[in-house]
Short mmCIF file of C-alpha atoms in Angstrom, two decimals:
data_model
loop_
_atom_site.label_atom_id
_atom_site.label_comp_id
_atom_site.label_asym_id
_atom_site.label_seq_id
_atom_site.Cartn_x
_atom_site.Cartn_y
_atom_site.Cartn_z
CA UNK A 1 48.60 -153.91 -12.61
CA UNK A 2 51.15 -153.93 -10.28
CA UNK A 3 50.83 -151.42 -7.61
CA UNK A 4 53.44 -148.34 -7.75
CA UNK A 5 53.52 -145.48 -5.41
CA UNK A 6 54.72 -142.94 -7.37
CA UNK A 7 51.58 -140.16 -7.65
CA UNK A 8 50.65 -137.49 -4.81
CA UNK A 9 46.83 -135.07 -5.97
CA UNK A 10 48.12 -131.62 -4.96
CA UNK A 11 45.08 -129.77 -5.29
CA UNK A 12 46.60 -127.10 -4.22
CA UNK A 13 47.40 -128.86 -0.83
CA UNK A 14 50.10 -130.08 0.38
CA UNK A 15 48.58 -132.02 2.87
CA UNK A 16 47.16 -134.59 0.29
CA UNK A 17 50.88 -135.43 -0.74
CA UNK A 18 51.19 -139.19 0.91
CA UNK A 19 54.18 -140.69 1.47
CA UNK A 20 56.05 -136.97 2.12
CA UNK A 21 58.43 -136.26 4.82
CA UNK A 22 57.53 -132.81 6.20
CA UNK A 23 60.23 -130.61 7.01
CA UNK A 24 58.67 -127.40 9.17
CA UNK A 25 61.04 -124.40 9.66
CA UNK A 26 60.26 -122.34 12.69
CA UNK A 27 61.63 -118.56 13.96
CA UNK A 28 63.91 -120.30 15.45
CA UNK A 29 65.60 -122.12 12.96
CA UNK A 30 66.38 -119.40 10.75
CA UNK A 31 68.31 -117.02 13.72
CA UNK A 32 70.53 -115.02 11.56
CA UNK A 33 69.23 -114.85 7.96
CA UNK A 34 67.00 -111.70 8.47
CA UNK A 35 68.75 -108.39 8.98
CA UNK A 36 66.27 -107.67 12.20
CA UNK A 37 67.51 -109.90 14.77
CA UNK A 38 65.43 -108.19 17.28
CA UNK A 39 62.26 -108.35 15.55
CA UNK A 40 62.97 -112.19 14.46
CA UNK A 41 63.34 -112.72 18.43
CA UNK A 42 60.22 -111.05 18.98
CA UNK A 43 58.52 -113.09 16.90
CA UNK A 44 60.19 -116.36 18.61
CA UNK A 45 59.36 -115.50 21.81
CA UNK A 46 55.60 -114.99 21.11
CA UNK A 47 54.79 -118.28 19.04
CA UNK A 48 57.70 -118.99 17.35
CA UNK A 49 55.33 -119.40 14.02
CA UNK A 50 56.03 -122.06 11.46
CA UNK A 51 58.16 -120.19 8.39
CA UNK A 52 57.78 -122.59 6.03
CA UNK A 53 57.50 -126.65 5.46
CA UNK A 54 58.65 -128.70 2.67
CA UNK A 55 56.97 -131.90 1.06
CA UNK A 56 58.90 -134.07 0.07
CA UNK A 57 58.71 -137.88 -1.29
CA UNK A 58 61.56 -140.23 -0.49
CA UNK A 59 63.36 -140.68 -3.57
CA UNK A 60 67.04 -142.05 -3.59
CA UNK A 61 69.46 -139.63 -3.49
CA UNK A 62 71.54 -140.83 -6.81
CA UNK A 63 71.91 -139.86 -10.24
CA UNK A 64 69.65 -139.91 -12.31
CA UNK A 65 67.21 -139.36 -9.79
CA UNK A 66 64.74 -136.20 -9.83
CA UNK A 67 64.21 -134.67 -6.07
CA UNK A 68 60.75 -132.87 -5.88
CA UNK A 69 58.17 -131.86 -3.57
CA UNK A 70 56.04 -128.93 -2.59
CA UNK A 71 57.40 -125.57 -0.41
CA UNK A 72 54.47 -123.67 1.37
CA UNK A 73 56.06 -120.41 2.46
CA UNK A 74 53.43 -118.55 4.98
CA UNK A 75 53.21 -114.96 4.69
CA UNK A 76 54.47 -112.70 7.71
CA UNK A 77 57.61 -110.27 8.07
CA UNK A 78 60.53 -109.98 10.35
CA UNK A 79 61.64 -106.31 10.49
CA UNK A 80 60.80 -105.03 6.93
CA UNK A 81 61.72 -108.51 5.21
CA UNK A 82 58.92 -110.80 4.50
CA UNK A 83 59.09 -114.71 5.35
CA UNK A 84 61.78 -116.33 3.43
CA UNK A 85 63.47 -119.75 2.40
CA UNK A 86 66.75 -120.18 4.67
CA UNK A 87 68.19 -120.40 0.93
CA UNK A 88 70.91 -122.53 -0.06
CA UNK A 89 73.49 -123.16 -2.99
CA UNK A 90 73.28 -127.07 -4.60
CA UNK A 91 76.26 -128.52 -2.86
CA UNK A 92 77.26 -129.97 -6.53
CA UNK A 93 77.06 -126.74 -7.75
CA UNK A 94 76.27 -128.07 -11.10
CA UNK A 95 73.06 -128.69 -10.85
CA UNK A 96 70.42 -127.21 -11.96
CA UNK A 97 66.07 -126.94 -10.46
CA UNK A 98 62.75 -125.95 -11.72
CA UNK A 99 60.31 -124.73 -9.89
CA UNK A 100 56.69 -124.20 -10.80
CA UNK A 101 54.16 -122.10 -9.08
CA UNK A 102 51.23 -122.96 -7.56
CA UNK A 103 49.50 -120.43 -5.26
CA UNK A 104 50.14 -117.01 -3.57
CA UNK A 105 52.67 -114.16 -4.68
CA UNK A 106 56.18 -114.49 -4.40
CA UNK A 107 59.89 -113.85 -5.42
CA UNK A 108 62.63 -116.41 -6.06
CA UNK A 109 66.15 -114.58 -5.66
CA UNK A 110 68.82 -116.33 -7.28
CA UNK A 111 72.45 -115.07 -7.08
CA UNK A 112 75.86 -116.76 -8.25
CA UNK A 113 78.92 -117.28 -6.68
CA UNK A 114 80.64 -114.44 -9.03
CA UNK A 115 78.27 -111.89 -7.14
CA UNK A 116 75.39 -111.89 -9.90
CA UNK A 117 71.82 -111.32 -8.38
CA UNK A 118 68.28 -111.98 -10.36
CA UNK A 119 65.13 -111.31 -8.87
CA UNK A 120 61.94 -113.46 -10.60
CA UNK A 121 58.54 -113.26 -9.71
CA UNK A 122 57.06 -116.50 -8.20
CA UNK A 123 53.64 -116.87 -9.26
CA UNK A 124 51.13 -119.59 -10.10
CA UNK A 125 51.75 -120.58 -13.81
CA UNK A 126 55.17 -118.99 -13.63
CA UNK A 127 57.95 -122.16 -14.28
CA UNK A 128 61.90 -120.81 -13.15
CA UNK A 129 64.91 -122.49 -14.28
CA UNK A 130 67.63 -122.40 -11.75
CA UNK A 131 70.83 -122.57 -13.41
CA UNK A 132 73.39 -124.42 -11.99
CA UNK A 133 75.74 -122.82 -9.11
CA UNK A 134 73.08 -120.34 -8.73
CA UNK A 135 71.84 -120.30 -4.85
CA UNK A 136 68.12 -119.90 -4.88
CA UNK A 137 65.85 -118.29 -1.72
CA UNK A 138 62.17 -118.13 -2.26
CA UNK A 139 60.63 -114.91 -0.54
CA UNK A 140 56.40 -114.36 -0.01
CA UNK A 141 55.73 -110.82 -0.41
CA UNK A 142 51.68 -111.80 -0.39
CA UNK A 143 49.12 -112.34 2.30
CA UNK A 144 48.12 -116.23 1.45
CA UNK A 145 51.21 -118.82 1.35
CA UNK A 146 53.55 -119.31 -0.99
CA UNK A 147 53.13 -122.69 -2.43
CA UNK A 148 55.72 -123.94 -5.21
CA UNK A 149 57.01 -127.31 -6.39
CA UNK A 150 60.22 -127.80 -7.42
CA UNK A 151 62.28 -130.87 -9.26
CA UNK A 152 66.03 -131.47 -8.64
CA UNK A 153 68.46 -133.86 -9.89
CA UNK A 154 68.39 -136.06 -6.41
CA UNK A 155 72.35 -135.90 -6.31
CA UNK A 156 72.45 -131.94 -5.66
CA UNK A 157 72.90 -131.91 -1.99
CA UNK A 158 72.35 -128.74 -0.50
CA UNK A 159 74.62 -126.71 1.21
CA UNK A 160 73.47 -124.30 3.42
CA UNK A 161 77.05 -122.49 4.73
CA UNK A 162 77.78 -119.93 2.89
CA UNK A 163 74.08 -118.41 2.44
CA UNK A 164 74.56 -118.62 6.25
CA UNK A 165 77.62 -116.79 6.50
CA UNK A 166 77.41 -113.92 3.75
CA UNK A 167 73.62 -113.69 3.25
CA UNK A 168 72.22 -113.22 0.09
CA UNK A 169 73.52 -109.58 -1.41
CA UNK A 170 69.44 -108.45 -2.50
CA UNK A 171 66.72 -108.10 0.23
CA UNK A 172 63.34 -108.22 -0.45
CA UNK A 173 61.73 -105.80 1.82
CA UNK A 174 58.51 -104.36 2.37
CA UNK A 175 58.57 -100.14 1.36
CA UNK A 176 55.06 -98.81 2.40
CA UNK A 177 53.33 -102.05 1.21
CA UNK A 178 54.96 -102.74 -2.01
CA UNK A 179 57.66 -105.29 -2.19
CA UNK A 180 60.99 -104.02 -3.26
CA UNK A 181 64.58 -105.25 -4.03
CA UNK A 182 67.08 -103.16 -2.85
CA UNK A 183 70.89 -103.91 -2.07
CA UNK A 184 71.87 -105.81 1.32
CA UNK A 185 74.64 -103.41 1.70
CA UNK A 186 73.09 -99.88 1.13
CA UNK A 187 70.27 -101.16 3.33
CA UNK A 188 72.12 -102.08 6.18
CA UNK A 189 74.27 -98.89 5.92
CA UNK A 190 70.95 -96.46 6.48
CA UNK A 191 70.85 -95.96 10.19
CA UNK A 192 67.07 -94.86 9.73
CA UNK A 193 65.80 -98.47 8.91
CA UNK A 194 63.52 -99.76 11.42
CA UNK A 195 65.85 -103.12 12.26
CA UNK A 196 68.51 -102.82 14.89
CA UNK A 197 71.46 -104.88 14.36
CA UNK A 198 73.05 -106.66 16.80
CA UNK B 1 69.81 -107.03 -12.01
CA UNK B 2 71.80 -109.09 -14.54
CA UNK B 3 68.75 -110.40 -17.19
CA UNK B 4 68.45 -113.89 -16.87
CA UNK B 5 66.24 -115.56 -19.17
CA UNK B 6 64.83 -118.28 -16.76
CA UNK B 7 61.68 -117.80 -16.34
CA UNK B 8 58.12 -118.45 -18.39
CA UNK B 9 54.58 -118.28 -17.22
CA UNK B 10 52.21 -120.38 -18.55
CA UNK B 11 48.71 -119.30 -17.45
CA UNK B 12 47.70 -122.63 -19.20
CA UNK B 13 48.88 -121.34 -22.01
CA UNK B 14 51.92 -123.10 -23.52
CA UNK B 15 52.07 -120.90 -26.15
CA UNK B 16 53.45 -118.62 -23.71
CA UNK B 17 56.59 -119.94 -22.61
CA UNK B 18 58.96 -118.43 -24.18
CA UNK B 19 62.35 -119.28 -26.14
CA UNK B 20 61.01 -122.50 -26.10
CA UNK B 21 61.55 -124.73 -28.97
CA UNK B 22 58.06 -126.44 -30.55
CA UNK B 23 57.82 -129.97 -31.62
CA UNK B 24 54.98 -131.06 -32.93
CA UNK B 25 53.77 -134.95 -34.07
CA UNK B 26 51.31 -135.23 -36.65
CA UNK B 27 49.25 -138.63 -37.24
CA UNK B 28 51.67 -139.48 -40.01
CA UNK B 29 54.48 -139.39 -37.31
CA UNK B 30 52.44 -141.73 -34.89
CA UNK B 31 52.29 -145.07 -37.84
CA UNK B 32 52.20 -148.01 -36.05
CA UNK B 33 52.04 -147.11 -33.13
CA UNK B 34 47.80 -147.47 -32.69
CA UNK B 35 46.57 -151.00 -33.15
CA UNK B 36 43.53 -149.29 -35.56
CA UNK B 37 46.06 -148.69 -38.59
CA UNK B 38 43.34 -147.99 -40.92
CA UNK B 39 41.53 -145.43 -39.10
CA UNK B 40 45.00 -143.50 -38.54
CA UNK B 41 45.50 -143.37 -42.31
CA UNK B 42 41.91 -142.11 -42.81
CA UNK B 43 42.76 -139.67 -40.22
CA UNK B 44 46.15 -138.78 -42.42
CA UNK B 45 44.41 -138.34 -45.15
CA UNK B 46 41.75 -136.02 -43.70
CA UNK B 47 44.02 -133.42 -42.84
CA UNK B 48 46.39 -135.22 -40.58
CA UNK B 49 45.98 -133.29 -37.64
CA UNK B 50 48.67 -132.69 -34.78
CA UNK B 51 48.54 -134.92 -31.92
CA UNK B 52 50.43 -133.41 -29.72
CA UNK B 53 53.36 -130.82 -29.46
CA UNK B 54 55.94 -130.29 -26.84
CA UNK B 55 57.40 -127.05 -26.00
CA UNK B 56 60.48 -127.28 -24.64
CA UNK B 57 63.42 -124.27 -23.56
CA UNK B 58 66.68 -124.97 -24.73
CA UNK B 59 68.83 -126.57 -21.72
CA UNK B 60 72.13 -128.51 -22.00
CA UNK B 61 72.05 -131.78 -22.33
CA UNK B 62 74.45 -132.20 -19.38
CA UNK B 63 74.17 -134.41 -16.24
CA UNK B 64 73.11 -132.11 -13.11
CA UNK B 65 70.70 -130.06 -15.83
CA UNK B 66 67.16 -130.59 -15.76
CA UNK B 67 65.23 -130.63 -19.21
CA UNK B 68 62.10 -129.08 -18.71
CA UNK B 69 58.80 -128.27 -20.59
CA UNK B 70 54.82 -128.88 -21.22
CA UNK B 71 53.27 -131.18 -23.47
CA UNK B 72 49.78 -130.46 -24.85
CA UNK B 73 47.93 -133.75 -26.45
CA UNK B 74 45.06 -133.13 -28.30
CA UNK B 75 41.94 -134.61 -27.63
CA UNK B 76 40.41 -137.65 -29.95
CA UNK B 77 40.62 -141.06 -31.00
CA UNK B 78 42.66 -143.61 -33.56
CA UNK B 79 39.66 -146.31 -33.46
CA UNK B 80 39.15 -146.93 -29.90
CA UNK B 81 42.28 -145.55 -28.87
CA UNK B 82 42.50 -142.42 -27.89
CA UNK B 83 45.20 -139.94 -29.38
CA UNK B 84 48.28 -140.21 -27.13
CA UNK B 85 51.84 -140.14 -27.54
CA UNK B 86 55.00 -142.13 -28.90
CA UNK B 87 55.93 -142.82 -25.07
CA UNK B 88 59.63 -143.84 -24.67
CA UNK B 89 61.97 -144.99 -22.10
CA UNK B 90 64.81 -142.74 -21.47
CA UNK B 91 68.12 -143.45 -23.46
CA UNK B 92 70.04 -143.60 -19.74
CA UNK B 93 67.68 -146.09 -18.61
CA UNK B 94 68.70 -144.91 -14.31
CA UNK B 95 66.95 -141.40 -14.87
CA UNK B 96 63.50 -141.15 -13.70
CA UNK B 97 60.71 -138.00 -14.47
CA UNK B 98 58.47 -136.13 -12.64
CA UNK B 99 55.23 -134.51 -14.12
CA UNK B 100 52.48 -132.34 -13.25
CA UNK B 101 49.02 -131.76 -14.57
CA UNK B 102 48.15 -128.32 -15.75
CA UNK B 103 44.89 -129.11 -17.70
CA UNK B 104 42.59 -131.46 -19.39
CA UNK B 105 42.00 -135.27 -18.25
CA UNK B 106 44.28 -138.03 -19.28
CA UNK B 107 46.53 -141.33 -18.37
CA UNK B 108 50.27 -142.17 -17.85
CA UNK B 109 51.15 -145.60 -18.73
CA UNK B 110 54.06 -146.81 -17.09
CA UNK B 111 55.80 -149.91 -18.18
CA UNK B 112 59.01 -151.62 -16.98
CA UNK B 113 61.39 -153.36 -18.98
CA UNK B 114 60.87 -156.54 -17.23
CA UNK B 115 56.98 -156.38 -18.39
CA UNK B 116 55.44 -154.41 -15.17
CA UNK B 117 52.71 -152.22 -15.92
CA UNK B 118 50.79 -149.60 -14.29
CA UNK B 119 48.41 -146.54 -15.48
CA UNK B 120 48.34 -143.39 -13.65
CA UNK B 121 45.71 -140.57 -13.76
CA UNK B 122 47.36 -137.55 -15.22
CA UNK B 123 45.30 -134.93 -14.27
CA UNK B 124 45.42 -131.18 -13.13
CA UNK B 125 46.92 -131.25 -9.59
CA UNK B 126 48.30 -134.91 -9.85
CA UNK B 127 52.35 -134.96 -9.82
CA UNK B 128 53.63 -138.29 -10.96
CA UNK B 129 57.01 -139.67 -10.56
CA UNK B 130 58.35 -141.78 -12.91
CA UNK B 131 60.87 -144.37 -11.62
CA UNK B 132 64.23 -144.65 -13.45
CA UNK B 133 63.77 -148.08 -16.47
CA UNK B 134 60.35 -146.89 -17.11
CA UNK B 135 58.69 -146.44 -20.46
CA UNK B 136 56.24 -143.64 -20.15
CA UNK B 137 53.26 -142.57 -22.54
CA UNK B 138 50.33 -140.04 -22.05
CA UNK B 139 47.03 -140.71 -23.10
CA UNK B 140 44.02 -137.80 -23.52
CA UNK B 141 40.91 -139.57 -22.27
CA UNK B 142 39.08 -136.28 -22.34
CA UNK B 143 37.34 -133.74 -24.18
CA UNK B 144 39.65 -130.83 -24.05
CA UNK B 145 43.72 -130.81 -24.44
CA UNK B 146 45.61 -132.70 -21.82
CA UNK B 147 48.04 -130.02 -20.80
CA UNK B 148 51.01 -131.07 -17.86
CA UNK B 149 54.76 -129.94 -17.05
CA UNK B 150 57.61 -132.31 -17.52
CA UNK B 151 61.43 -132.29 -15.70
CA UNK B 152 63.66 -134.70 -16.12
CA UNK B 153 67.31 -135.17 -15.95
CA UNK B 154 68.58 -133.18 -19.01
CA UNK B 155 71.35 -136.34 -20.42
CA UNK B 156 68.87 -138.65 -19.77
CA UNK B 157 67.98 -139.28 -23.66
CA UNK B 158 64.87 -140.80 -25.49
CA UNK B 159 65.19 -144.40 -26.63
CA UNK B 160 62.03 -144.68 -28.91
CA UNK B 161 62.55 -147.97 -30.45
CA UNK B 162 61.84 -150.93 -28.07
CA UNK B 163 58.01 -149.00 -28.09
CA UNK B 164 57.95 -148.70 -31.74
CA UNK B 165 58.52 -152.24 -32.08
CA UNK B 166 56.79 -153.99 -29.27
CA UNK B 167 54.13 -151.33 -28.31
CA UNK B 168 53.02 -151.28 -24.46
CA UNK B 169 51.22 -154.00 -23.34
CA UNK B 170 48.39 -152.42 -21.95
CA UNK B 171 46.52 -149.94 -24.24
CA UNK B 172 43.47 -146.85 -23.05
CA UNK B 173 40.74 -147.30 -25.23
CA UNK B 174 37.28 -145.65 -25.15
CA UNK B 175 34.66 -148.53 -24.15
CA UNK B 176 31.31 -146.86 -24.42
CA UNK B 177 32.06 -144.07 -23.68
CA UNK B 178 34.84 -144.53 -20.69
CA UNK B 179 38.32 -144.66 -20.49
CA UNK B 180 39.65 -148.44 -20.15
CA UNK B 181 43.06 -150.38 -19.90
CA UNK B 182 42.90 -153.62 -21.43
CA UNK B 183 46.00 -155.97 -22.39
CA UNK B 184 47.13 -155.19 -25.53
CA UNK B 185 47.26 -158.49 -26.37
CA UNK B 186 43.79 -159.55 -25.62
CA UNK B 187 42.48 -156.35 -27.41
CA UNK B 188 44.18 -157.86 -30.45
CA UNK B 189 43.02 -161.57 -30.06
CA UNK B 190 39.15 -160.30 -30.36
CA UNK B 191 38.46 -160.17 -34.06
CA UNK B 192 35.00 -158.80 -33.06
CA UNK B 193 36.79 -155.44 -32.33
CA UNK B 194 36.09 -152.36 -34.60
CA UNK B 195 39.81 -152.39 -35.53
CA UNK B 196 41.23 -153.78 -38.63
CA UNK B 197 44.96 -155.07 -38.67
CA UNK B 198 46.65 -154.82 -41.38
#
C-alpha cells in the first residue's frame, strides 16, 4: 500500500487538517472593505483580531485540479457589518465553487459582474453552487465561527481588485440583532447610520 | 434578490437536495464486478435491492464547472464483500476529486493506472482528495448508509471500463467480523474461500 497523502479528519477542526497552509486575515488586512472605517481602526488598534484563516492543502494549480480547504470566519462586527471574507471574483471568471457548511451561522453573498446580487444562507448541511463569474464573500452573522469548505477548479485564480474597488452592492448588517441585507447604496446615503465615512 | 437556484441543504438527508437528478444501481447493475458471483445473483433474485444512488444537480459539463453531489451506499455484503460501488477513473484522466464524509463508516480505494494502490477511511469528517489518473471506489464497511459529498471537475467524464474488466486489485471484505484489504488476487487463489467463481 503505497503511502498517499491525500486525507485531512476535519472533525469540525481545522486544526487537524495536516499538510495545510494557513492563511490568517487580520483588521488590518481588510482596511477598506467595511463601510466603518473608524470602527475597523478601532478594532486594529486594540488587538487587531484575526478575521478569518483559510486551510488549505497544496494542490497544483492546473486544470483539472480541484482547490479546497476549510474557511473559519470568527464572529465579531465592524460598525454594523459583521466579520466578512475580503471576497473576490475567480480571476478565470469561468469557473465555478462549492461550498459546504460545517459549523456556525452564516451568509454567502454572491453578485455578478452585470450587477445581480443573491444572498444564501450558510449553514451546516447547506451545499452552494457558485456559478461561474459570480464573486462570492462569506459573512458570519452568528456568535461561534463560521466554518465552511469549499472545492475549486485549482486554475481559478482569484482576483481580488475589483471587490476592492467597488465593494460588493448588498451589506449584511446587523438591525437590532437580526441580520439583514439591505442595499450598499441606500445604506451609505442615511446620514443616521452609526459608521462615519471617511 | 434575483432567485438563484444554488443552494441545497442536506441535514444528512440526500433526499433533500433539491433539483437534483437520482441515479440509482441495483445488484443487477453491479454483475461482475464482486468476485462472489453467485451470492449477487441470489441477492438479484431476492429482490435485487439498490446499492447505492447518487444524487446529483444538473451542472454543465464544461471545464471551469464543478459537478457536485452525495452518494449514499447501502449497507451489506456480496459474499465477503461488502456492497460498494462500480468505482471508475475519470474519462479526462488529469482531473482529480475531492470528497467529504457526511455519514455512516466506509473505504475509498484508490488505484493508479500504473498498479498503485491505497485505501482510505471515508468517514464523517474525513475529506479525501483524489489525485488526477486515479480509479476511485467506495466501500460501506458499516452498519448504517455510508453517506459523503463529491466535487469534481464537471468535463472530467467517467471511464467505467478498464474496472469492469480488470477489477481493482485490492478488494474490502468482511473477515470475522472486520473490515480487511486483501489482494484481489490472493483472495481468488484460496479455493477455501466461501466464494464460488463461476
Amino acid at each position: 500500500m503505497e503511502p498517499l497523502k491525500n486525507q485531512v479528519r476535519l472533525d469540525g477542526m481545522p486544526a487537524l487538517l495536516p499538510h495545510a497552509r494557513r492563511v490568517a486575515r487580520r483588521a488590518s488586512d481588510l482596511r477598506g472593505y467595511f463601510v466603518d472605517d473608524a470602527a475597523l481602526e478601532a478594532l486594529i488598534r486594540r488587538d487587531n483580531p484575526v478575521i478569518y484563516e483559510v486551510f488549505e492543502p497544496s494542490v497544483p494549480e492546473a486544470p483539472g485540479q480541484i482547490m479546497y480547504g476549510i474557511t473559519v470566519l470568527y464572529p465579531g462586527r465592524v460598525g454594523r457589518e459583521y466579520f466578512m471574507t475580503k471576497g473576490h471574483y475567480h480571476a478565470r471568471r469561468k469557473t465555478a465553487e462549492v461550498y459546504y457548511g460545517l459549523d456556525g451561522q452564516g451568509r454567502l453573498v454572491l453578485q455578478s459582474e452585470d450587477g445581480r446580487s443573491h444572498v444564501d444562507d450558510l449553514e451546516p448541511g447547506t451545499v452552494i453552487y457558485v456559478p461561474p463569474g459570480w464573486a462570492h464573500r462569506s459573512v458570519n452573522v452568528g456568535v461561534r465561527p463560521l466554518v465552511f469548505l469549499y472545492a475549486f477548479p485549482a486554475e481559478a485564480g482569484h482576483d481580488y481588485a475589483a471587490i476592492a474597488q467597488h465593494g460588493f452592492a448588498k451589506l449584511v448588517v446587523d438591525q437590532g440583532g437580526t441580520a439583514a441585507v439591505v442595499d450598499r447604496s441606500s445604506w451609505l446615503a442615511v446620514p443616521s447610520r452609526d459608521h462615519r465615512m471617511r
